[in-house]
Coordinates of C-alpha atoms in Angstrom, one line a residue:
Chain X
M1117 CA 6.1 -23.6 -17.7
N1118 CA 5.5 -24.9 -21.3
F1119 CA 3.1 -23.7 -23.9
D1120 CA 2.4 -24.2 -27.3
T1121 CA -0.3 -22.1 -29.7
T1122 CA -2.6 -23.3 -32.2
I1123 CA -4.5 -21.5 -34.8
G1124 CA -7.9 -22.6 -35.4
E1125 CA -11.0 -21.5 -37.7
E1126 CA -11.9 -18.0 -37.8
N1127 CA -8.1 -17.2 -36.9
I1128 CA -8.7 -17.8 -33.3
S1129 CA -5.4 -18.4 -31.5
T1130 CA -5.5 -21.2 -28.4
L1131 CA -2.5 -20.9 -25.9
H1132 CA -2.3 -23.9 -23.9
V1133 CA -0.1 -23.4 -21.0
E1134 CA 1.2 -26.0 -18.8
G1135 CA 2.8 -25.3 -15.3
K1136 CA 2.9 -22.5 -13.1
I1137 CA 3.0 -19.1 -14.5
L1138 CA 5.3 -17.4 -11.8
G1139 CA 8.5 -15.3 -12.1
N1140 CA 10.3 -15.5 -15.1
A1141 CA 7.6 -17.7 -16.9
T1142 CA 5.5 -14.7 -16.7
D1143 CA 7.7 -12.9 -19.1
T1144 CA 7.7 -15.6 -21.6
F1145 CA 3.7 -15.8 -21.2
R1146 CA 3.3 -12.0 -21.6
K1147 CA 5.7 -12.0 -24.9
E1148 CA 3.7 -15.0 -26.3
M1149 CA 0.4 -13.1 -26.1
E1150 CA 1.9 -10.1 -27.3
M1151 CA 3.2 -11.7 -30.4
Q1152 CA -0.2 -13.3 -31.1
L1153 CA -1.5 -9.7 -30.9
Q1154 CA 1.5 -8.1 -33.3
T1155 CA 0.7 -11.0 -35.9
G1156 CA -3.1 -9.7 -35.8
H1157 CA -4.6 -12.5 -33.7
D1158 CA -6.6 -10.5 -31.5
K1159 CA -9.0 -13.6 -30.7
L1160 CA -7.4 -15.3 -27.9
V1161 CA -8.0 -18.3 -25.8
V1162 CA -5.7 -19.0 -23.2
D1163 CA -6.2 -22.7 -21.8
L1164 CA -5.5 -22.7 -18.2
T1165 CA -6.3 -26.3 -17.7
N1166 CA -2.7 -27.4 -16.7
V1167 CA -1.8 -24.3 -14.8
P1168 CA -2.0 -24.8 -10.9
L1169 CA -1.0 -21.2 -9.9
I1170 CA -0.4 -17.8 -11.6
D1171 CA 1.4 -14.9 -9.8
S1172 CA 0.2 -11.3 -10.0
S1173 CA 2.5 -10.4 -12.9
A1174 CA 0.9 -13.0 -15.1
L1175 CA -2.5 -11.4 -14.0
G1176 CA -1.2 -8.1 -15.0
A1177 CA -0.2 -9.5 -18.6
I1178 CA -3.5 -11.0 -18.9
V1179 CA -5.2 -7.8 -18.3
T1180 CA -3.1 -6.0 -20.4
T1181 CA -3.5 -8.5 -23.2
L1182 CA -7.3 -8.3 -22.7
K1183 CA -7.5 -4.5 -23.1
S1184 CA -5.3 -4.7 -26.3
C1185 CA -7.5 -7.3 -27.8
Q1186 CA -10.7 -5.2 -27.1
E1187 CA -9.1 -2.3 -28.6
S1188 CA -8.6 -3.8 -31.7
G1189 CA -12.1 -5.3 -31.6
G1190 CA -10.9 -8.8 -30.3
K1191 CA -11.4 -10.6 -27.3
L1192 CA -9.2 -12.7 -24.8
V1193 CA -11.1 -15.7 -22.8
L1194 CA -9.9 -18.0 -20.5
L1195 CA -10.3 -21.8 -20.5
N1196 CA -10.8 -24.0 -17.6
P1197 CA -9.0 -22.2 -15.1
Q1198 CA -8.3 -24.7 -12.0
K1199 CA -9.1 -24.0 -8.3
A1200 CA -6.3 -21.9 -7.1
V1201 CA -6.3 -19.8 -10.4
Q1202 CA -10.1 -19.5 -10.4
E1203 CA -10.2 -18.3 -6.7
V1204 CA -7.5 -15.4 -7.6
L1205 CA -9.8 -14.5 -10.7
E1206 CA -12.7 -14.3 -8.1
V1207 CA -11.0 -12.4 -5.3
T1208 CA -9.7 -9.7 -8.0
H1209 CA -13.1 -9.5 -9.5
L1210 CA -11.1 -10.1 -12.8
A1211 CA -14.0 -13.0 -13.2
T1212 CA -16.3 -10.4 -13.7
V1213 CA -14.5 -9.0 -16.8
I1214 CA -13.1 -11.7 -18.3
E1215 CA -15.1 -14.6 -20.0
I1216 CA -14.3 -17.9 -18.7
Y1217 CA -15.4 -21.2 -20.1
D1218 CA -15.2 -24.7 -19.2
T1219 CA -14.7 -26.3 -22.8
E1220 CA -12.6 -25.7 -25.7
E1221 CA -15.7 -25.8 -27.9
S1222 CA -17.6 -23.2 -25.7
A1223 CA -14.5 -20.8 -25.6
R1224 CA -14.2 -20.9 -29.4
D1225 CA -18.1 -20.4 -29.6
A1226 CA -17.6 -17.3 -27.6
F1227 CA -16.0 -15.7 -30.8
M1228 CA -18.8 -16.5 -33.2
Chain A
M266 CA 9.6 8.7 12.7
A267 CA 9.6 11.9 14.7
E268 CA 9.6 15.3 12.4
T269 CA 11.9 18.1 13.3
I270 CA 10.9 21.6 13.4
L271 CA 13.2 24.7 13.7
V272 CA 11.8 27.5 15.7
V273 CA 13.5 30.7 15.0
D274 CA 12.6 33.9 17.4
D275 CA 14.7 36.4 19.1
D276 CA 12.4 36.3 22.1
L277 CA 13.9 33.5 24.0
D278 CA 10.6 32.9 26.2
I279 CA 8.7 32.5 23.0
L280 CA 11.1 29.8 21.9
E281 CA 10.8 28.1 25.2
L282 CA 6.9 28.2 24.8
L283 CA 6.9 26.9 21.6
K284 CA 9.3 24.2 22.4
M285 CA 7.2 23.1 25.5
N286 CA 4.2 23.0 23.4
L287 CA 5.5 21.1 20.4
E288 CA 7.6 18.7 22.0
P289 CA 4.8 16.8 23.7
E290 CA 2.9 16.4 20.0
G291 CA 5.9 14.2 19.2
Y292 CA 8.1 16.6 17.2
N293 CA 12.0 17.0 17.8
V294 CA 12.3 21.0 18.3
R295 CA 15.6 22.9 17.7
T296 CA 15.8 26.5 18.1
A297 CA 17.7 29.4 16.6
S298 CA 17.7 33.1 18.2
D299 CA 18.7 35.2 15.1
G300 CA 18.5 34.8 11.5
D301 CA 22.1 33.8 10.5
S302 CA 22.3 30.8 13.0
A303 CA 18.7 29.9 11.6
V304 CA 20.2 29.5 8.0
Q305 CA 23.3 27.7 9.3
N306 CA 21.2 25.4 11.5
A307 CA 18.9 24.6 8.8
R308 CA 21.5 24.1 6.1
I309 CA 23.4 21.6 8.0
D310 CA 20.5 19.5 8.8
P311 CA 17.4 20.5 7.1
P312 CA 14.5 20.5 9.4
D313 CA 11.0 19.1 8.4
L314 CA 9.4 22.5 8.8
I315 CA 10.7 26.1 10.1
L316 CA 8.5 28.3 12.3
L317 CA 10.2 31.9 11.5
D318 CA 9.7 35.0 13.3
V319 CA 9.3 38.0 11.2
M320 CA 10.5 40.8 13.3
M321 CA 14.1 40.3 14.4
P322 CA 17.3 42.4 14.5
H323 CA 19.9 42.1 11.9
K324 CA 18.1 39.9 9.7
N325 CA 14.4 39.6 9.5
G326 CA 12.2 36.6 8.4
F327 CA 11.9 37.5 5.0
Q328 CA 15.4 37.6 4.3
V329 CA 15.8 34.5 5.9
I330 CA 13.3 32.7 3.6
E331 CA 15.2 34.4 0.7
E332 CA 18.4 32.9 1.8
L333 CA 16.7 29.5 2.4
K334 CA 14.9 29.3 -1.0
D335 CA 18.5 29.9 -2.4
I336 CA 20.1 27.0 -0.6
E337 CA 19.8 23.5 -2.5
E338 CA 19.3 21.6 0.9
T339 CA 16.8 23.9 2.2
K340 CA 15.0 25.5 -0.4
S341 CA 12.0 22.9 -0.3
V342 CA 11.8 23.1 3.6
P343 CA 8.3 24.5 4.4
V344 CA 8.2 27.9 6.5
I345 CA 5.4 29.3 8.6
L346 CA 6.1 32.7 9.3
V347 CA 5.1 34.3 12.6
T348 CA 3.9 37.9 12.2
A349 CA 2.5 40.8 14.5
R350 CA -1.5 41.0 14.4
G351 CA -2.9 42.9 11.8
Q352 CA 0.2 43.3 9.4
T353 CA -1.6 42.3 6.1
E354 CA 1.3 43.5 4.3
D355 CA 3.6 41.2 6.0
K356 CA 1.3 38.4 5.2
V357 CA 1.0 39.1 1.6
R358 CA 4.7 39.6 1.3
G359 CA 5.7 36.4 3.4
L360 CA 3.3 34.3 1.1
D361 CA 5.0 36.0 -2.2
T362 CA 8.3 35.2 -0.7
G363 CA 7.5 31.6 -0.4
A364 CA 6.0 31.1 2.8
D365 CA 3.6 28.3 3.3
D366 CA 1.6 29.5 6.0
Y367 CA 1.5 32.3 8.7
I368 CA 0.6 32.9 12.2
T369 CA -0.3 36.1 13.9
K370 CA 1.1 37.2 17.4
P371 CA 0.0 36.9 20.0
F372 CA -1.0 33.0 19.2
D373 CA -3.1 30.5 20.4
L374 CA -1.1 27.4 21.1
R375 CA -3.5 25.2 19.7
E376 CA -3.7 27.2 16.6
V377 CA 0.2 26.7 16.2
T378 CA -0.1 23.1 16.6
A379 CA -2.7 22.8 14.1
R380 CA -1.0 25.0 11.4
V381 CA 2.2 23.0 11.7
E382 CA 0.3 19.7 11.5
A383 CA -1.7 21.0 8.4
V384 CA 1.7 22.5 6.8
L385 CA 3.4 19.1 7.3
G386 CA 0.5 17.2 6.4
R387 CA 0.6 19.1 2.9
T388 CA 4.2 18.9 2.3
R389 CA 4.9 15.3 3.6
P390 CA 3.7 13.6 0.6
I391 CA 5.7 15.6 -1.8
K392 CA 8.8 15.2 0.0
Y393 CA 8.6 11.4 -0.3
I394 CA 7.8 11.5 -3.6
N395 CA 10.2 13.9 -5.2
P396 CA 13.2 11.3 -4.9
L397 CA 10.9 8.8 -6.5
M398 CA 9.9 11.0 -9.3
R399 CA 13.7 12.0 -10.1
A400 CA 14.5 8.2 -10.2
M401 CA 11.8 7.5 -12.7
G402 CA 13.0 10.1 -15.1
E403 CA 16.6 9.0 -14.8
R404 CA 18.1 7.6 -18.2
F405 CA 20.0 4.4 -18.3
S406 CA 23.6 5.6 -18.5
E407 CA 26.2 4.1 -16.4
E408 CA 25.9 7.2 -14.2
G409 CA 22.1 6.6 -14.0
L410 CA 22.3 3.0 -13.2
E411 CA 24.5 3.7 -10.1
Q412 CA 22.3 6.4 -9.1
L413 CA 19.4 4.1 -9.6
A414 CA 20.7 1.7 -7.1
G415 CA 21.0 4.6 -4.8
H416 CA 17.5 5.7 -5.4
L417 CA 16.4 2.1 -4.9
Q418 CA 18.0 2.2 -1.4
A419 CA 16.5 5.5 -0.7
A420 CA 13.0 4.0 -2.1
A421 CA 13.3 1.4 0.5
A422 CA 14.2 3.6 3.2
I423 CA 11.1 6.0 2.2
Q424 CA 8.8 2.8 2.3
K425 CA 10.0 1.9 5.5
K426 CA 9.4 5.2 7.0
L427 CA 6.0 5.3 5.5
L428 CA 5.1 2.4 7.3
P429 CA 3.7 2.8 10.9
E430 CA 6.4 1.7 13.2
Q431 CA 3.9 0.0 15.6
A432 CA 0.4 -0.8 15.8
P433 CA -1.9 2.0 17.1
S434 CA -3.0 1.7 20.4
L435 CA -6.9 1.9 20.6
D436 CA -9.2 1.6 23.6
G437 CA -10.7 -1.8 23.9
Y438 CA -8.7 -3.4 21.0
D439 CA -5.6 -5.0 20.5
I440 CA -3.7 -4.7 17.3
A441 CA -0.5 -6.2 16.0
T442 CA 0.9 -6.2 12.8
L443 CA 3.7 -8.0 10.8
L444 CA 5.7 -7.3 7.8
Q445 CA 8.2 -9.4 6.0
S446 CA 9.9 -8.2 3.0
S447 CA 11.6 -10.4 0.5
T448 CA 13.4 -7.8 -1.1
S449 CA 14.6 -4.3 -0.3
V450 CA 11.5 -2.7 -2.0
S451 CA 8.2 -4.5 -0.6
G452 CA 5.0 -4.3 -2.5
D453 CA 3.0 -5.2 0.7
F454 CA 1.9 -2.1 2.7
Y455 CA -0.3 -1.1 5.5
D456 CA -1.3 2.1 7.2
F457 CA -3.4 3.5 10.4
I458 CA -5.3 6.6 10.1
P459 CA -6.7 8.2 13.2
L460 CA -10.0 9.9 11.7
S461 CA -11.5 11.0 15.2
E462 CA -11.5 10.1 18.7
T463 CA -13.2 6.8 18.2
Q464 CA -12.4 6.1 14.3
I465 CA -9.3 4.8 12.9
G466 CA -8.9 4.0 9.2
I467 CA -7.0 0.9 8.4
V468 CA -5.6 -0.1 5.0
L469 CA -3.5 -3.2 4.1
G470 CA -2.4 -3.6 0.5
D471 CA -0.2 -5.0 -2.0
V472 CA 1.3 -3.3 -5.0
K473 CA 1.7 -5.8 -7.9
G474 CA 4.9 -5.2 -10.4
N475 CA 8.3 -4.5 -9.1
G476 CA 10.8 -1.9 -8.2
I477 CA 10.7 1.6 -8.3
P478 CA 7.4 1.7 -10.6
A479 CA 5.7 -0.5 -7.9
A480 CA 7.3 1.7 -4.9
L481 CA 6.0 4.7 -6.7
L482 CA 2.4 3.3 -7.0
M483 CA 2.6 2.5 -3.3
V484 CA 3.5 5.9 -2.4
M485 CA 1.0 7.4 -4.7
I486 CA -2.0 5.1 -3.3
R487 CA -0.9 5.9 0.4
T488 CA -0.8 9.5 -0.1
A489 CA -4.1 9.6 -2.1
L490 CA -5.7 7.8 1.1
R491 CA -4.6 9.8 3.5
L492 CA -5.9 12.7 1.7
L493 CA -9.1 11.1 0.5
C494 CA -10.2 9.5 3.9
H495 CA -11.2 13.0 5.3
E496 CA -13.0 13.9 2.0
E497 CA -15.1 10.8 1.3
D498 CA -17.5 8.9 3.8
T499 CA -17.7 5.4 2.5
P500 CA -14.7 3.0 1.8
A501 CA -16.3 2.1 -1.3
L502 CA -16.2 5.8 -2.6
I503 CA -12.6 6.1 -1.4
L504 CA -11.4 3.1 -3.3
K505 CA -13.3 4.1 -6.5
R506 CA -11.4 7.5 -6.4
I507 CA -8.1 5.7 -5.9
N508 CA -9.0 3.4 -8.5
D509 CA -9.9 6.3 -10.9
L510 CA -6.7 7.9 -10.3
V511 CA -4.1 5.1 -10.8
A512 CA -6.2 3.7 -13.8
R513 CA -5.8 6.9 -15.3
D514 CA -2.3 7.5 -14.5
T515 CA -0.5 4.3 -15.0
E516 CA -0.3 1.3 -17.4
A517 CA -2.9 -1.5 -16.9
D518 CA -0.2 -3.9 -15.8
L519 CA 0.5 -1.9 -13.1
F520 CA -2.3 -2.3 -10.1
A521 CA -2.6 -2.9 -6.6
T522 CA -5.2 -4.9 -4.3
M523 CA -6.1 -3.2 -1.1
I524 CA -8.5 -3.4 1.7
Y525 CA -9.7 -0.2 3.4
G526 CA -11.9 0.2 6.3
I527 CA -12.9 2.0 9.3
L528 CA -12.8 0.7 12.8
D529 CA -15.3 2.4 15.1
T530 CA -14.7 1.9 18.8
E531 CA -18.0 3.5 19.7
T532 CA -20.4 1.5 17.5
S533 CA -17.9 -1.8 17.7
T534 CA -18.2 -2.0 14.0
F535 CA -15.6 -2.4 10.9
T536 CA -16.9 -0.9 7.8
Y537 CA -14.9 -1.7 4.8
S538 CA -14.3 -2.1 1.1
N539 CA -12.0 -4.5 -0.8
G540 CA -10.5 -3.7 -3.9
G541 CA -9.7 -7.4 -5.1
H542 CA -7.6 -8.2 -2.2
C543 CA -7.5 -11.5 -0.3
Y544 CA -10.7 -11.6 1.7
P545 CA -10.1 -10.6 5.5
L546 CA -11.3 -13.1 8.1
H547 CA -13.5 -12.2 10.9
W548 CA -13.3 -14.9 13.6
N549 CA -16.7 -14.7 15.8
T550 CA -16.9 -16.2 19.1
T551 CA -20.2 -17.7 18.1
R552 CA -20.1 -18.5 14.5
N553 CA -16.3 -19.0 14.0
I554 CA -15.0 -17.8 10.8
D555 CA -16.8 -15.2 8.4
V556 CA -15.0 -14.4 5.2
L557 CA -15.5 -10.6 4.4
K558 CA -16.1 -10.7 0.8
T559 CA -18.0 -7.2 0.1
G560 CA -15.8 -5.2 -2.3
G561 CA -14.8 -5.0 -5.9
M562 CA -12.3 -5.1 -8.6
L563 CA -8.4 -4.8 -8.0
I564 CA -7.2 -1.2 -8.1
G565 CA -5.9 0.5 -10.9
A566 CA -6.5 -1.5 -14.1
F567 CA -10.2 -0.6 -15.0
E568 CA -11.7 2.8 -15.0
E569 CA -15.1 1.6 -14.9
A570 CA -14.5 -0.4 -11.7
T571 CA -17.1 -0.1 -8.8
F572 CA -17.0 -0.9 -5.0
T573 CA -19.4 -1.5 -2.4
T574 CA -19.1 -1.3 1.3
G575 CA -19.7 -3.8 3.9
T576 CA -20.0 -3.6 7.7
C577 CA -19.3 -6.3 10.3
L578 CA -20.0 -6.2 13.9
L579 CA -17.3 -6.9 16.3
A580 CA -18.3 -8.6 19.7
P581 CA -15.9 -8.8 22.7
G582 CA -13.4 -11.3 21.9
D583 CA -13.8 -11.1 18.2
I584 CA -10.8 -11.2 15.7
L585 CA -10.1 -9.5 12.6
V586 CA -7.6 -10.8 10.1
F587 CA -6.0 -8.9 7.2
Y588 CA -3.1 -10.7 5.1
T589 CA -1.6 -10.6 1.7
D590 CA -1.2 -13.3 -0.8
G591 CA 2.4 -13.9 0.3
I592 CA 1.0 -15.8 3.3
T593 CA -1.7 -17.8 1.6
E594 CA 0.5 -18.7 -1.5
T595 CA 3.5 -19.9 0.7
E596 CA 4.3 -23.2 -0.9
A597 CA 4.4 -26.4 1.0
G598 CA 8.0 -28.0 1.7
D599 CA 9.5 -30.7 -0.5
D600 CA 8.5 -34.2 -0.1
P601 CA 9.8 -36.2 2.9
G602 CA 13.0 -37.6 2.4
S603 CA 14.4 -35.0 -0.3
D604 CA 15.1 -32.4 2.7
G605 CA 17.1 -33.6 5.8
N606 CA 15.0 -31.0 8.0
H607 CA 11.8 -32.8 7.3
G608 CA 11.8 -34.8 10.4
V609 CA 12.3 -31.6 12.3
S610 CA 9.7 -29.5 10.3
K611 CA 6.8 -31.6 9.9
N612 CA 4.8 -32.8 12.6
P613 CA 1.9 -35.2 12.7
E614 CA -0.9 -32.5 12.8
Q615 CA -0.3 -31.1 9.5
S616 CA -1.9 -34.4 8.0
D617 CA -5.2 -33.3 10.1
V618 CA -5.4 -30.0 8.2
D619 CA -4.8 -31.8 4.9
Q620 CA -7.9 -33.8 5.0
D621 CA -9.7 -30.7 4.0
G622 CA -8.6 -31.4 0.7
I623 CA -5.6 -29.2 0.5
P624 CA -2.7 -31.6 -0.8
T625 CA 0.4 -31.3 0.7
D626 CA 2.2 -30.2 -2.5
T627 CA 0.3 -26.9 -3.0
F628 CA -0.1 -23.7 -1.0
Y629 CA -1.1 -22.6 2.6
G630 CA -4.3 -21.1 1.5
G631 CA -6.8 -19.0 3.5
D632 CA -8.5 -22.3 4.8
R633 CA -5.3 -23.3 6.7
L634 CA -4.8 -19.7 7.8
A635 CA -8.6 -19.8 9.3
V636 CA -7.7 -23.2 11.0
C637 CA -4.8 -21.5 12.5
L638 CA -6.4 -18.5 13.6
S639 CA -9.2 -20.6 15.5
K640 CA -7.0 -22.8 17.3
N641 CA -5.2 -19.6 18.4
A642 CA -7.8 -17.5 19.2
A643 CA -7.4 -17.1 22.8
L644 CA -3.9 -15.5 22.0
S645 CA -3.0 -11.7 22.3
A646 CA -2.9 -10.0 18.7
S647 CA 0.9 -10.2 18.6
A648 CA 0.9 -13.9 19.7
L649 CA -1.3 -14.7 17.2
C650 CA 0.7 -13.1 14.5
E651 CA 3.5 -15.3 15.7
A652 CA 1.4 -18.5 15.7
V653 CA 0.8 -17.8 12.0
V654 CA 4.5 -17.1 11.1
N655 CA 5.3 -20.7 13.0
D656 CA 2.6 -22.4 11.2
L657 CA 3.9 -20.9 7.8
A658 CA 7.4 -22.3 8.8
L659 CA 5.9 -25.7 9.7
F660 CA 3.9 -25.7 6.3
S661 CA 6.9 -24.7 4.2
G662 CA 9.5 -26.3 6.2
S663 CA 11.3 -23.1 6.1
T664 CA 11.8 -19.7 7.8
Q665 CA 12.7 -18.2 4.5
T666 CA 9.9 -15.6 2.8
P667 CA 9.9 -16.0 -0.9
D668 CA 7.3 -13.3 -1.2
D669 CA 6.5 -10.2 0.8
R670 CA 4.0 -11.0 3.7
A671 CA 1.9 -8.6 5.6
L672 CA -0.5 -9.3 8.3
I673 CA -2.9 -7.3 10.7
V674 CA -4.6 -9.0 13.7
I675 CA -7.3 -6.8 15.3
K676 CA -8.7 -8.2 18.6
R677 CA -11.6 -6.7 20.5
D678 CA -11.0 -7.1 24.4
V679 CA -12.9 -9.5 26.1

């Protein structure tokens, strides 16, 4: 798994992830999101366009970060999850509490 | 897992009577005919429960309890006192001394069995949770780490004990289970809870996260479920209460997914709710596969989560399948050529399945499970479990299980 983070206008962070978020990669993923929060970036877009699968620990990391963002008045949204990931989000009903967008533009608009 | 009861009475006829009554209920029964041998017996190999007569020569029941409470090995063993009728003072004193319940002589044997089961039901969860709680509180000194390894083993053993050794036998239904653990402490669990003559509660779940916290969460959920399934009417309410309990008491990244439902043999229905778990499959002799989607959020992350209850009708020959994501997320084997075993492990049938748009380089998936189920619907429940395991091996090119896998197959007799 690789990722890079870009900070856009309105202080919105976009985390582009590439590869499966499984096992040890989950820790890296969690830490990166934590770091965004610690540096005051509580408006997070997690770009899942290139993520074929995530495991349950990664889901846990997303849930924890989502709650932290909400507590500090921010938000976490997901961008373009692929079929397998979308299915996991639906089965777990996380899709009902996390905003999911198809395009980067609409994801960023969610914070306006 | 038979539980052991130590029966203590100076009247040998009563000892024999109680033994004859309790053994057919599935308990191991040991006996002692005086206070001293009772204490010694309990200390050497602590039983799960002691039925203790109060009026005995040399050392009476109260003295025996006091001694038991002073011994590390026996202090938490529950005790039911057997007293003479009308001796209210005895009862009060007994409960003060630390007895868990009392029975008055002459007793009704059905009452004895009921009280034994009630006390064991109350103390069983505490007995299992205590070692885990101690492990959680351990500091990570060298000594602590050694202890932790021991506790992990203990936790694994406890989990094994908590899982039913075999599927229940239920008139008109064929039930089989499968559990494959990738590590010593499994995140997957299932349980069967008899609710009445014609109803059985069925749970299958997957605790997310690792090690002792996850094991502890599983024990917590299982225990809560065992208690709540007698209090609440609908599976949705039961999941709601478990969700609120877990959400309040744990971090957000420790959660579970689970399905709980009631199989009713009288109405031939399965009434269920799903807390974010893989959708169960219902193979119906006329309409093929139904995916049971009623439910709600995964358990333990959001206090505001709500759940709904669904019902499905089981016709003769119908099959219900519950599974964990260790099955559907099994990865496909490597490309042909990179692995010498491929000629053996792949067969032409696999490409037929793949035309559903499931590429070979991804995951087993619910669709392929449904196909496997349909193909093998004529088999018995246990043969169906085996067919799924074989299909997984075929798909992944390996018999190794990288993740925990659990499977329950319920088939209504034709």
